Coordinates of C-alpha atoms and ligand atoms in Angstrom, one line a residue:
M1320 CA 123.7 121.6 58.2
S1321 CA 122.4 120.0 61.3
A1322 CA 122.4 116.2 61.8
R1323 CA 119.2 114.3 61.7
N1324 CA 117.4 113.7 65.0
P1325 CA 117.8 110.0 65.8
F1326 CA 115.1 109.8 68.4
R1327 CA 111.6 108.7 67.4
P1328 CA 108.8 110.1 69.6
T1329 CA 106.0 108.3 67.9
F1330 CA 104.1 105.0 68.1
G1331 CA 104.9 101.7 66.4
V1332 CA 108.2 102.9 65.0
S1333 CA 111.3 100.9 65.9
P1334 CA 113.8 103.0 67.8
T1335 CA 117.3 103.6 66.6
I1336 CA 118.5 101.8 69.7
L1337 CA 116.2 99.3 71.5
A1338 CA 116.7 99.5 75.2
G1339 CA 116.3 96.8 77.8
R1340 CA 114.7 94.0 75.6
D1341 CA 117.8 92.0 75.0
S1342 CA 117.0 89.0 77.2
L1343 CA 113.4 88.8 75.9
L1344 CA 114.6 88.8 72.3
Q1345 CA 117.2 86.2 73.2
S1346 CA 114.6 83.9 74.8
F1347 CA 112.4 84.3 71.8
K1348 CA 115.2 83.4 69.3
L1349 CA 116.1 80.4 71.5
G1350 CA 112.4 79.4 71.5
L1351 CA 112.3 79.4 67.7
A1352 CA 115.5 77.3 67.4
E1353 CA 114.5 75.0 70.2
G1354 CA 111.5 73.3 68.7
P1355 CA 107.7 73.0 69.1
G1356 CA 108.1 72.1 72.8
S1357 CA 109.4 75.5 73.8
P1358 CA 107.1 77.6 76.0
F1359 CA 108.2 80.6 73.9
R1360 CA 106.1 79.3 71.0
A1361 CA 102.9 80.9 72.5
L1362 CA 103.5 84.3 74.0
L1363 CA 101.3 87.0 75.4
I1364 CA 102.9 90.4 75.8
S1365 CA 101.1 92.9 77.9
G1366 CA 102.0 96.5 78.8
S1367 CA 100.5 99.9 79.1
R1368 CA 100.3 102.4 76.2
G1369 CA 103.6 103.3 74.8
M1370 CA 105.5 100.7 76.7
G1371 CA 106.9 99.2 73.5
K1372 CA 104.6 96.3 72.6
T1373 CA 104.3 97.0 68.9
V1374 CA 108.0 97.6 68.6
L1375 CA 108.8 94.3 70.4
L1376 CA 106.5 92.5 68.0
N1377 CA 108.4 94.0 65.1
E1378 CA 111.6 92.9 66.6
F1379 CA 110.3 89.4 67.0
E1380 CA 109.2 89.4 63.4
D1381 CA 112.7 90.5 62.4
A1382 CA 114.3 87.8 64.6
A1383 CA 112.0 85.2 63.0
A1384 CA 112.9 86.4 59.5
S1385 CA 116.6 86.0 60.2
Q1386 CA 116.0 82.4 61.0
G1387 CA 114.1 82.0 57.7
W1388 CA 110.7 82.0 59.3
I1389 CA 107.6 83.5 57.7
T1390 CA 105.5 86.0 59.5
L1391 CA 101.7 86.2 59.2
R1392 CA 100.2 89.3 60.7
A1393 CA 96.7 88.7 62.1
Y1394 CA 94.5 91.8 62.6
P1395 CA 92.1 91.9 65.5
D1396 CA 88.9 92.4 63.6
D1397 CA 85.9 90.2 62.6
S1398 CA 87.6 89.0 59.5
M1399 CA 90.9 88.0 61.1
V1400 CA 90.6 84.3 60.2
D1401 CA 89.2 85.1 56.8
N1402 CA 92.1 87.4 56.0
L1403 CA 94.6 84.7 57.0
V1404 CA 92.9 82.0 55.0
N1405 CA 92.2 83.9 51.9
S1406 CA 95.0 86.4 51.6
A1407 CA 97.9 86.3 54.0
I1408 CA 98.6 82.5 53.7
P1409 CA 97.9 82.3 49.9
E1410 CA 100.3 85.2 49.4
A1411 CA 103.0 83.5 51.6
L1412 CA 102.5 80.3 49.6
Q1413 CA 102.8 82.2 46.3
Q1414 CA 106.0 83.9 47.4
L1415 CA 107.5 80.6 48.4
A1416 CA 106.4 78.9 45.2
G1417 CA 108.2 81.2 42.9
P1418 CA 108.5 80.1 39.3
Q1419 CA 111.1 77.4 39.9
S1420 CA 109.5 75.6 42.8
K1421 CA 106.0 75.4 41.3
R1422 CA 106.3 71.7 40.6
M1423 CA 107.5 70.9 44.1
L1424 CA 104.6 72.7 45.7
S1425 CA 101.8 71.5 43.5
S1426 CA 101.0 68.5 45.6
V1427 CA 102.0 68.3 49.2
S1428 CA 101.5 65.1 51.2
I1429 CA 100.8 65.5 54.9
P1430 CA 101.3 62.5 57.2
G1431 CA 98.0 61.2 58.6
I1432 CA 95.6 63.1 56.3
A1433 CA 94.8 63.1 52.6
T1434 CA 97.0 64.8 50.1
V1435 CA 96.4 68.6 50.1
T1436 CA 96.9 70.5 47.0
A1437 CA 98.6 73.8 47.1
I1438 CA 97.3 76.9 45.3
A1439 CA 100.2 76.6 42.9
D1440 CA 98.0 74.1 41.0
P1441 CA 95.1 76.1 39.7
Y1442 CA 93.0 73.0 38.7
K1443 CA 93.0 71.2 42.0
K1444 CA 92.1 73.7 44.6
D1445 CA 91.2 72.6 48.1
P1446 CA 87.4 73.3 47.9
T1447 CA 86.9 74.7 51.4
P1448 CA 90.2 75.7 52.9
T1449 CA 90.2 76.2 56.6
L1450 CA 92.7 77.9 58.7
I1451 CA 94.1 74.6 59.9
S1452 CA 94.4 73.2 56.3
R1453 CA 96.0 76.3 55.0
L1454 CA 98.5 76.5 57.9
R1455 CA 99.4 72.9 57.5
E1456 CA 100.0 73.5 53.8
L1457 CA 102.3 76.4 54.5
A1458 CA 104.0 74.7 57.5
T1459 CA 104.6 71.5 55.5
H1460 CA 106.3 73.4 52.8
L1461 CA 108.4 75.4 55.2
Q1462 CA 109.4 72.2 57.1
K1463 CA 111.5 71.2 54.1
H1464 CA 113.6 74.3 54.6
G1465 CA 113.8 73.8 58.3
S1466 CA 111.8 76.9 59.0
G1467 CA 108.3 77.8 60.3
I1468 CA 105.5 80.2 60.8
L1469 CA 105.3 83.1 63.2
I1470 CA 101.8 84.6 63.7
T1471 CA 101.7 88.0 65.3
L1472 CA 98.6 89.7 66.7
D1473 CA 98.8 93.3 68.0
E1474 CA 96.0 95.1 70.0
L1475 CA 94.8 91.7 71.3
Q1476 CA 92.4 93.4 73.6
S1477 CA 90.2 94.4 70.5
A1478 CA 90.1 90.8 69.1
N1479 CA 86.9 89.0 68.5
V1480 CA 86.7 86.0 70.9
D1481 CA 85.4 83.6 68.3
Q1482 CA 88.0 84.5 65.8
L1483 CA 90.7 84.2 68.5
H1484 CA 89.3 80.7 69.4
V1485 CA 89.7 79.6 65.8
L1486 CA 93.2 81.0 65.6
A1487 CA 94.3 79.4 68.9
T1488 CA 92.8 76.0 68.0
A1489 CA 94.7 76.0 64.7
V1490 CA 98.0 76.9 66.2
Q1491 CA 97.5 74.3 68.9
D1492 CA 96.6 71.7 66.3
L1493 CA 99.8 72.3 64.4
L1494 CA 102.0 72.4 67.5
R1495 CA 100.5 69.0 68.5
D1496 CA 101.7 67.6 65.2
D1497 CA 105.2 69.0 65.8
F1498 CA 105.0 71.7 63.2
D1499 CA 107.2 74.8 63.6
I1500 CA 104.7 77.5 64.5
A1501 CA 104.7 80.3 67.0
L1502 CA 102.0 82.8 68.1
V1503 CA 102.8 86.1 69.7
A1504 CA 100.0 88.4 70.8
A1505 CA 100.3 91.8 72.4
G1506 CA 97.9 94.2 74.1
L1507 CA 96.8 96.3 77.1
P1508 CA 96.9 94.4 80.4
E1509 CA 93.4 94.9 81.6
G1510 CA 91.9 94.4 78.2
I1511 CA 93.7 91.1 77.9
N1512 CA 92.6 90.0 81.4
Q1513 CA 89.0 90.6 80.4
L1514 CA 89.3 88.8 77.1
L1515 CA 90.8 85.8 78.8
Q1516 CA 87.8 85.3 81.0
H1517 CA 85.9 84.1 78.0
E1518 CA 85.6 80.5 77.4
G1519 CA 87.4 79.4 74.3
T1520 CA 90.6 81.3 75.1
T1521 CA 92.1 78.4 77.2
F1522 CA 95.1 78.0 74.9
I1523 CA 95.9 81.7 75.0
R1524 CA 95.4 81.6 78.7
R1525 CA 98.1 79.0 79.0
A1526 CA 100.5 81.1 76.8
E1527 CA 103.7 82.4 78.4
R1528 CA 102.9 85.8 79.9
I1529 CA 105.3 88.7 79.5
L1530 CA 104.5 91.9 81.3
L1531 CA 106.5 94.7 79.8
S1532 CA 107.9 96.8 82.6
P1533 CA 109.7 100.1 82.4
V1534 CA 113.2 100.1 81.1
S1535 CA 115.8 100.0 83.9
T1536 CA 117.8 103.2 84.6
P1537 CA 121.2 101.8 83.4
D1538 CA 119.6 100.5 80.2
S1539 CA 117.8 103.9 79.7
I1540 CA 121.1 105.9 80.2
G1541 CA 122.8 103.6 77.7
M1542 CA 120.1 104.2 75.2
F1543 CA 120.4 108.0 75.5
I1544 CA 124.2 107.9 75.0
D1545 CA 124.1 105.4 72.1
T1546 CA 121.2 106.9 70.3
T1547 CA 122.8 110.4 70.4
A1548 CA 126.0 108.9 69.2
E1549 CA 124.2 107.2 66.3
G1550 CA 122.9 110.7 65.3
G1551 CA 126.4 112.1 65.3
K1552 CA 126.3 114.1 68.6
Q1553 CA 127.5 113.3 72.1
M1554 CA 125.7 113.0 75.3
P1555 CA 127.8 113.0 78.5
E1556 CA 126.7 110.5 81.2
E1557 CA 125.4 113.2 83.5
A1558 CA 123.0 114.5 80.9
A1559 CA 121.9 111.0 80.0
T1560 CA 121.3 110.3 83.7
L1561 CA 119.0 113.3 83.9
A1562 CA 117.2 112.3 80.7
A1563 CA 116.6 108.8 82.1
E1564 CA 115.3 110.3 85.3
I1565 CA 112.8 112.6 83.5
S1566 CA 111.5 109.9 81.2
K1567 CA 111.1 107.3 84.0
G1568 CA 111.9 104.3 81.9
Y1569 CA 108.8 104.6 79.8
P1570 CA 109.8 104.1 76.2
Y1571 CA 107.6 106.7 74.6
S1572 CA 108.8 109.5 77.0
M1573 CA 112.4 108.3 76.6
Q1574 CA 112.1 109.0 72.8
L1575 CA 110.3 112.3 73.6
T1576 CA 112.9 113.5 76.0
G1577 CA 115.8 112.5 73.7
S1578 CA 114.1 114.2 70.7
L1579 CA 113.5 117.5 72.5
A1580 CA 116.9 117.6 74.1
W1581 CA 118.4 116.9 70.7
A1582 CA 116.4 119.8 69.2
Q1583 CA 117.5 122.1 72.0
S1584 CA 121.1 121.4 71.4
T1585 CA 120.6 121.9 67.7
L1586 CA 119.0 125.3 68.5
D1587 CA 122.1 126.1 70.6
N1588 CA 124.4 125.1 67.7
S1589 CA 126.0 122.5 69.9
A1590 CA 127.7 119.2 69.0
K1591 CA 126.7 117.7 72.3
I1592 CA 123.6 117.5 74.5
S1593 CA 124.4 119.0 77.8
T1594 CA 122.7 118.5 81.2
Q1595 CA 121.4 122.1 81.0
Q1596 CA 119.8 121.4 77.6
V1597 CA 118.1 118.2 79.0
A1598 CA 116.9 120.2 82.0
A1599 CA 115.6 122.9 79.7
V1600 CA 113.1 120.6 77.9
R1601 CA 111.7 119.0 81.1
D1602 CA 108.5 121.1 81.1
E1603 CA 108.0 120.5 77.4
V1604 CA 108.3 116.7 77.9
I1605 CA 105.5 117.0 80.5
R1606 CA 103.3 119.1 78.2
R1607 CA 103.8 116.8 75.2
M1608 CA 103.0 113.7 77.3
G1609 CA 99.8 115.5 78.3
M1610 CA 98.9 116.4 74.7
Q1611 CA 99.8 113.2 73.0
V1612 CA 99.2 110.5 75.6
H1613 CA 97.0 111.7 78.5
E1614 CA 94.6 114.0 76.8
P1615 CA 93.4 111.5 74.2
S1616 CA 93.1 108.8 76.9
L1617 CA 90.8 111.1 79.0
H1618 CA 88.4 111.9 76.2
H1619 CA 85.6 109.5 77.0
V1620 CA 86.1 109.3 80.7
P1621 CA 82.8 110.3 82.6
D1622 CA 82.8 112.8 85.4
G1623 CA 82.5 110.2 88.1
E1624 CA 85.7 108.6 87.1
L1625 CA 87.5 111.9 86.5
T1626 CA 86.7 112.9 90.0
I1627 CA 88.7 109.9 91.3
L1628 CA 91.6 110.7 88.9
Y1629 CA 91.6 114.3 90.3
A1630 CA 91.6 113.0 93.9
I1631 CA 94.6 110.7 93.1
A1632 CA 96.4 113.7 91.5
Q1633 CA 95.8 115.9 94.5
L1634 CA 96.8 113.2 97.1
S1635 CA 99.8 111.8 95.3
E1636 CA 103.2 113.2 95.5
N1637 CA 105.1 112.8 92.2
D1638 CA 104.2 109.2 91.1
G1639 CA 103.4 108.0 94.6
M1640 CA 100.5 105.8 95.4
V1641 CA 97.4 106.7 97.3
S1642 CA 95.1 104.6 99.5
T1643 CA 91.5 104.0 98.4
G1644 CA 90.5 105.1 101.9
D1645 CA 92.2 108.6 101.5
I1646 CA 90.5 109.0 98.1
A1647 CA 87.1 108.2 99.6
N1648 CA 87.8 110.6 102.4
L1649 CA 88.6 113.4 100.1
M1650 CA 85.5 112.7 98.1
K1651 CA 83.4 112.4 101.2
V1652 CA 82.0 108.9 100.3
K1653 CA 82.5 105.4 101.6
P1654 CA 85.3 103.5 100.0
N1655 CA 83.0 100.8 98.5
A1656 CA 81.0 103.6 96.8
L1657 CA 84.0 103.9 94.4
S1658 CA 84.3 100.3 93.4
M1659 CA 82.5 100.5 90.0
Q1660 CA 84.5 103.6 88.9
R1661 CA 87.7 102.1 90.2
K1662 CA 87.1 99.0 88.1
Q1663 CA 86.4 101.1 85.0
L1664 CA 89.6 103.1 85.4
L1665 CA 91.6 100.0 85.9
S1666 CA 90.2 98.5 82.7
R1667 CA 91.0 101.7 80.8
G1668 CA 94.6 101.2 81.9
L1669 CA 94.7 104.7 83.5
I1670 CA 95.4 103.5 87.0
Q1671 CA 96.9 100.4 88.6
V1672 CA 97.1 98.7 91.9
P1673 CA 100.7 98.8 93.2
K1674 CA 99.6 97.0 96.3
Y1675 CA 96.4 96.0 98.0
G1676 CA 94.2 99.0 98.9
Y1677 CA 96.3 101.5 96.9
L1678 CA 96.1 103.0 93.5
N1679 CA 98.5 105.0 91.3
F1680 CA 98.7 106.3 87.8
T1681 CA 99.9 103.9 85.2
L1682 CA 101.8 106.4 83.1
P1683 CA 104.3 109.2 84.1
Y1684 CA 103.0 112.8 84.3
M1685 CA 99.3 112.0 84.4
R1686 CA 99.3 113.8 87.8
E1687 CA 100.9 116.9 86.3
H1688 CA 98.6 116.9 83.3
L1689 CA 95.5 116.7 85.5
L1690 CA 96.7 119.4 87.9
N1691 CA 97.5 121.7 84.9
S1692 CA 94.3 121.2 83.0
P1693 CA 91.4 122.5 85.1
Q1694 CA 89.0 122.1 82.1
H1695 CA 88.6 118.5 83.0
R1696 CA 87.9 119.1 86.7
P1697 CA 84.4 117.9 87.4
M1698 CA 82.1 119.5 90.0
I1699 CA 82.3 117.5 93.2
Ligands
LIG2128 N1 112.8 99.1 74.0 C1 112.7 100.4 73.6 N2 113.8 101.2 73.6 C2 113.7 102.5 73.2 N3 112.6 103.0 72.6 C3 111.5 102.2 72.5 C4 111.5 100.9 73.0 N4 110.3 100.4 72.8 C5 109.5 101.3 72.2 N5 110.2 102.4 72.0 C6 109.8 103.7 71.5 O1 108.5 104.0 72.1 C7 107.5 104.3 71.1 C8 106.2 103.5 71.5 O2 106.4 102.1 71.4 P1 105.2 101.2 70.8 O3 104.5 101.9 69.7 O4 105.8 99.9 70.6 O5 104.3 101.1 72.1 P2 103.0 100.3 72.4 O6 103.2 99.6 73.7 O7 102.7 99.4 71.2 O8 101.9 101.4 72.5 P3 100.3 101.3 72.3 O9 99.7 100.6 73.5 O10 99.8 102.7 72.2 O11 100.1 100.6 71.0 C9 108.0 103.7 69.8 O12 107.7 104.5 68.7 C10 109.6 103.7 70.0 O13 110.1 104.8 69.4
LIG2129 MG1 101.1 99.4 69.9

């Protein structure tokens, strides 16, 4: 019987081995232990699709839980605050209350404001709980145990600005009163930048920004070797180096490359993953990146923008950058005629600006995908 594949080429699922996020995790843990003054109590994680944002949020939640903290997940829709106030926080309070601690929780006194009664007492409900009052109730209770509240918010770019404002104000209010609370939000870079231009997001704007970058080559090589070993096979360093090169430090393609190479070695009845087996799946990695990542992201892109993408694909070598002037030349227009579409493509997260006047693709193998799929090619 063959061993189970330890690679996870999917989204939002924690990998067998987490590569290259040790120092971030360490800073976060220190921030929780340090106290309300730590800048790591308000974090904004941004990164392109598949860069590992959701996985990092999960890791932060685990790290918080191991320090006894409670996590509240906020969902970026129009009932975000309502869900926190009327289900997530009451559930957390109920869990904490348990049968034996019911008496302790029934009346909680908070310095500076009137006595707030917790939901454990069915007859004296706070008539109109707000996010602030609910959070204070929970934080006050947790304070006795020396722990606090972590609020996580994924897909921040889809959040409703007004809801976000209420959430941010509440967190800020508790921090000001020295409660143990932390807010970590994650999303796509351009979407976040647009969101932060709204008034009412000042607190979030001041949060510590973390831009998730590709995993370094040594960390990536280590991940291939260790993940394969966890699954009960071996991957020599040379094979791992090639796998790191193919996947370019992008977490999703790292899992994809590992998973396909593992499958190839299983087909070959081999107890190790050889350099040849890694090389053999390279084309399939590119195809699958196209199917699972690039194709869906091109669905709603209008022709005008597609034309620019094709121009970049034609002009760039491998993942190289292309000057806006050259793109305009190829399209036989003036550079400033492209500015609207350029802006749209940036906000879709499909391209980025590596340096002034230049553009390149955000994710590996977009170039190959475009050049291999003429069905998207618009008429110029
Ligand atoms: N640090 C890491 N080391 C190894 N693999 C990782 C790492 N981070 C993420 N992965 C893998 O990459 C996949 C994609 O990660 P994740 O879903 O967190 O990306 P994301 O940035 O949230 O993407 P999206 O923008 O589409 O939501 C995960 O399923 C996981 O298997
Ligand atoms: Mg995600």
